[in-house]
Amino acid sequence: MKYEKVYHTLPPVYDERSRVLVLGSLPSPKSRETGFYYGHPQNRFWRVLSDVLGEPFPANNDERRDMALRRGIALWDVIAECEIAGASDASIRSAVPNDFSVITRACDVHAVFTVGRTATALYEKFTGERSIYLPSPSGANRAVSYERMRDAYSVITGYLDPVI
């Protein structure tokens, strides 16, 4: 297995309206290439999130950012840097956390959601706090049907301010 040192290069997405923080583990190679979170075309994150929020599917990074911010969702990742083989979360080693206080000082976060088992385990290890687990929307995760994933992600809406 060939490991490479990876540094998180995507800025966090948040503003003063953010009420929930959704943390993945680390941007995949495809997300780093596209310059935004959950950028692989087979990743189901944006389709699920738009369904749960009752929003049109965001077709590009600007629309994705705008939808998340408009609806009170902050996005970032647990890991600031690590060694990893390809895109396999299971291969992550020597992980260093991001400083989540950058977001939590700037807005009133009601809940932290972690996407996938690795993000959940690392967030809890680094912070000593619990998060709300969401199944990985990766195209490789076919153990969770779209319907079950949508049901799991619908919990987010209970922590958001009502849409006016």
GROMACS .gro file of C-alpha atoms in nm:
model
  164
    1MET     CA    1   0.000   0.000   0.000
    2LYS     CA    2   0.144   0.338  -0.104
    3TYR     CA    3   0.082   0.614   0.150
    4GLU     CA    4   0.101   0.984   0.079
    5LYS     CA    5   0.097   1.281   0.314
    6VAL     CA    6  -0.221   1.479   0.251
    7TYR     CA    7  -0.299   1.827   0.377
    8HIS     CA    8  -0.655   1.956   0.390
    9THR     CA    9  -0.673   2.234   0.134
   10LEU     CA   10  -1.045   2.315   0.121
   11PRO     CA   11  -1.159   2.605   0.338
   12PRO     CA   12  -1.447   2.541   0.579
   13VAL     CA   13  -1.791   2.649   0.460
   14TYR     CA   14  -1.983   2.846   0.724
   15ASP     CA   15  -2.127   3.184   0.815
   16GLU     CA   16  -2.308   3.338   1.111
   17ARG     CA   17  -2.632   3.155   1.014
   18SER     CA   18  -2.476   2.808   1.039
   19ARG     CA   19  -2.658   2.590   1.295
   20VAL     CA   20  -2.523   2.245   1.216
   21LEU     CA   21  -2.169   2.137   1.141
   22VAL     CA   22  -2.126   1.842   0.906
   23LEU     CA   23  -1.779   1.688   0.922
   24GLY     CA   24  -1.638   1.429   0.686
   25SER     CA   25  -1.303   1.265   0.743
   26LEU     CA   26  -1.089   1.421   0.466
   27PRO     CA   27  -1.165   1.535   0.110
   28SER     CA   28  -1.120   1.250  -0.138
   29PRO     CA   29  -0.873   1.291  -0.424
   30LYS     CA   30  -1.168   1.374  -0.652
   31SER     CA   31  -1.301   1.636  -0.408
   32ARG     CA   32  -0.955   1.792  -0.385
   33GLU     CA   33  -0.946   1.793  -0.767
   34THR     CA   34  -1.291   1.956  -0.800
   35GLY     CA   35  -1.216   2.198  -0.517
   36PHE     CA   36  -1.522   2.124  -0.304
   37TYR     CA   37  -1.668   1.879  -0.058
   38TYR     CA   38  -1.821   1.550  -0.179
   39GLY     CA   39  -1.705   1.618  -0.534
   40HIS     CA   40  -1.700   1.264  -0.673
   41PRO     CA   41  -1.988   1.223  -0.921
   42GLN     CA   42  -2.091   0.893  -0.756
   43ASN     CA   43  -2.103   1.046  -0.407
   44ARG     CA   44  -2.465   1.079  -0.292
   45PHE     CA   45  -2.418   1.360  -0.038
   46TRP     CA   46  -2.557   1.648  -0.244
   47ARG     CA   47  -2.848   1.447  -0.382
   48VAL     CA   48  -2.947   1.328  -0.034
   49LEU     CA   49  -2.902   1.669   0.125
   50SER     CA   50  -3.107   1.848  -0.141
   51ASP     CA   51  -3.385   1.586  -0.103
   52VAL     CA   52  -3.388   1.622   0.276
   53LEU     CA   53  -3.397   2.001   0.254
   54GLY     CA   54  -3.657   2.008  -0.026
   55GLU     CA   55  -3.414   2.198  -0.248
   56PRO     CA   56  -3.333   2.157  -0.618
   57PHE     CA   57  -3.021   1.951  -0.681
   58PRO     CA   58  -2.721   2.189  -0.681
   59ALA     CA   59  -2.539   2.144  -1.010
   60ASN     CA   60  -2.205   2.307  -0.925
   61ASN     CA   61  -1.984   2.409  -0.635
   62ASP     CA   62  -2.128   2.760  -0.606
   63GLU     CA   63  -2.483   2.624  -0.587
   64ARG     CA   64  -2.373   2.364  -0.330
   65ARG     CA   65  -2.205   2.626  -0.112
   66ASP     CA   66  -2.505   2.860  -0.145
   67MET     CA   67  -2.755   2.587  -0.053
   68ALA     CA   68  -2.556   2.480   0.253
   69LEU     CA   69  -2.512   2.836   0.380
   70ARG     CA   70  -2.868   2.945   0.304
   71ARG     CA   71  -3.000   2.649   0.502
   72GLY     CA   72  -2.764   2.690   0.800
   73ILE     CA   73  -2.521   2.406   0.729
   74ALA     CA   74  -2.147   2.437   0.785
   75LEU     CA   75  -1.913   2.190   0.614
   76TRP     CA   76  -1.561   2.085   0.697
   77ASP     CA   77  -1.360   1.776   0.780
   78VAL     CA   78  -1.218   1.626   1.096
   79ILE     CA   79  -0.866   1.583   0.957
   80ALA     CA   80  -0.626   1.869   0.881
   81GLU     CA   81  -0.349   1.635   0.766
   82CYS     CA   82  -0.269   1.266   0.761
   83GLU     CA   83  -0.108   0.983   0.571
   84ILE     CA   84  -0.349   0.793   0.349
   85ALA     CA   85  -0.342   0.536   0.070
   86GLY     CA   86  -0.565   0.665  -0.210
   87ALA     CA   87  -0.915   0.748  -0.084
   88SER     CA   88  -0.944   0.469   0.174
   89ASP     CA   89  -1.048   0.602   0.515
   90ALA     CA   90  -0.946   0.265   0.656
   91SER     CA   91  -0.582   0.343   0.564
   92ILE     CA   92  -0.565   0.678   0.747
   93ARG     CA   93  -0.279   0.709   0.992
   94SER     CA   94  -0.103   0.992   1.179
   95ALA     CA   95  -0.416   1.210   1.160
   96VAL     CA   96  -0.403   1.567   1.291
   97PRO     CA   97  -0.738   1.737   1.362
   98ASN     CA   98  -0.872   2.064   1.224
   99ASP     CA   99  -0.944   2.339   1.478
  100PHE     CA  100  -1.326   2.323   1.497
  101SER     CA  101  -1.338   2.633   1.717
  102VAL     CA  102  -1.285   2.837   1.398
  103ILE     CA  103  -1.650   2.755   1.321
  104THR     CA  104  -1.799   2.717   1.668
  105ARG     CA  105  -1.674   3.063   1.775
  106ALA     CA  106  -1.828   3.225   1.465
  107CYS     CA  107  -2.177   3.077   1.478
  108ASP     CA  108  -2.431   2.908   1.705
  109VAL     CA  109  -2.381   2.539   1.621
  110HIS     CA  110  -2.669   2.330   1.759
  111ALA     CA  111  -2.532   1.991   1.652
  112VAL     CA  112  -2.225   1.826   1.502
  113PHE     CA  113  -2.281   1.549   1.246
  114THR     CA  114  -2.001   1.321   1.134
  115VAL     CA  115  -2.012   1.146   0.799
  116GLY     CA  116  -1.890   0.788   0.810
  117ARG     CA  117  -1.739   0.574   1.084
  118THR     CA  118  -1.385   0.712   1.052
  119ALA     CA  119  -1.496   1.075   1.090
  120THR     CA  120  -1.712   0.979   1.387
  121ALA     CA  121  -1.436   0.786   1.565
  122LEU     CA  122  -1.171   1.053   1.502
  123TYR     CA  123  -1.396   1.343   1.605
  124GLU     CA  124  -1.477   1.172   1.933
  125LYS     CA  125  -1.110   1.079   1.988
  126PHE     CA  126  -0.985   1.433   1.919
  127THR     CA  127  -1.257   1.626   2.106
  128GLY     CA  128  -1.385   1.384   2.369
  129GLU     CA  129  -1.734   1.484   2.252
  130ARG     CA  130  -2.007   1.282   2.085
  131SER     CA  131  -2.139   1.360   1.741
  132ILE     CA  132  -2.440   1.243   1.544
  133TYR     CA  133  -2.336   0.969   1.303
  134LEU     CA  134  -2.444   0.982   0.938
  135PRO     CA  135  -2.371   0.697   0.697
  136SER     CA  136  -2.107   0.759   0.434
  137PRO     CA  137  -2.260   0.880   0.105
  138SER     CA  138  -1.961   0.745  -0.089
  139GLY     CA  139  -2.041   0.556  -0.405
  140ALA     CA  140  -1.842   0.270  -0.254
  141ASN     CA  141  -2.093   0.241   0.035
  142ARG     CA  142  -2.371   0.039  -0.126
  143ALA     CA  143  -2.461  -0.130   0.205
  144VAL     CA  144  -2.688   0.166   0.279
  145SER     CA  145  -2.973   0.221   0.033
  146TYR     CA  146  -3.057   0.569  -0.086
  147GLU     CA  147  -3.383   0.559   0.110
  148ARG     CA  148  -3.210   0.462   0.436
  149MET     CA  149  -2.948   0.729   0.379
  150ARG     CA  150  -3.213   0.994   0.316
  151ASP     CA  151  -3.393   0.890   0.635
  152ALA     CA  152  -3.070   0.913   0.836
  153TYR     CA  153  -2.982   1.257   0.695
  154SER     CA  154  -3.333   1.392   0.759
  155VAL     CA  155  -3.235   1.428   1.127
  156ILE     CA  156  -3.037   1.737   1.025
  157THR     CA  157  -3.354   1.937   0.963
  158GLY     CA  158  -3.455   1.921   1.329
  159TYR     CA  159  -3.151   2.132   1.421
  160LEU     CA  160  -3.196   2.402   1.157
  161ASP     CA  161  -3.383   2.728   1.192
  162PRO     CA  162  -3.716   2.729   1.007
  163VAL     CA  163  -3.704   2.853   0.648
  164ILE     CA  164  -3.886   3.184   0.618
   0.00000   0.00000   0.00000
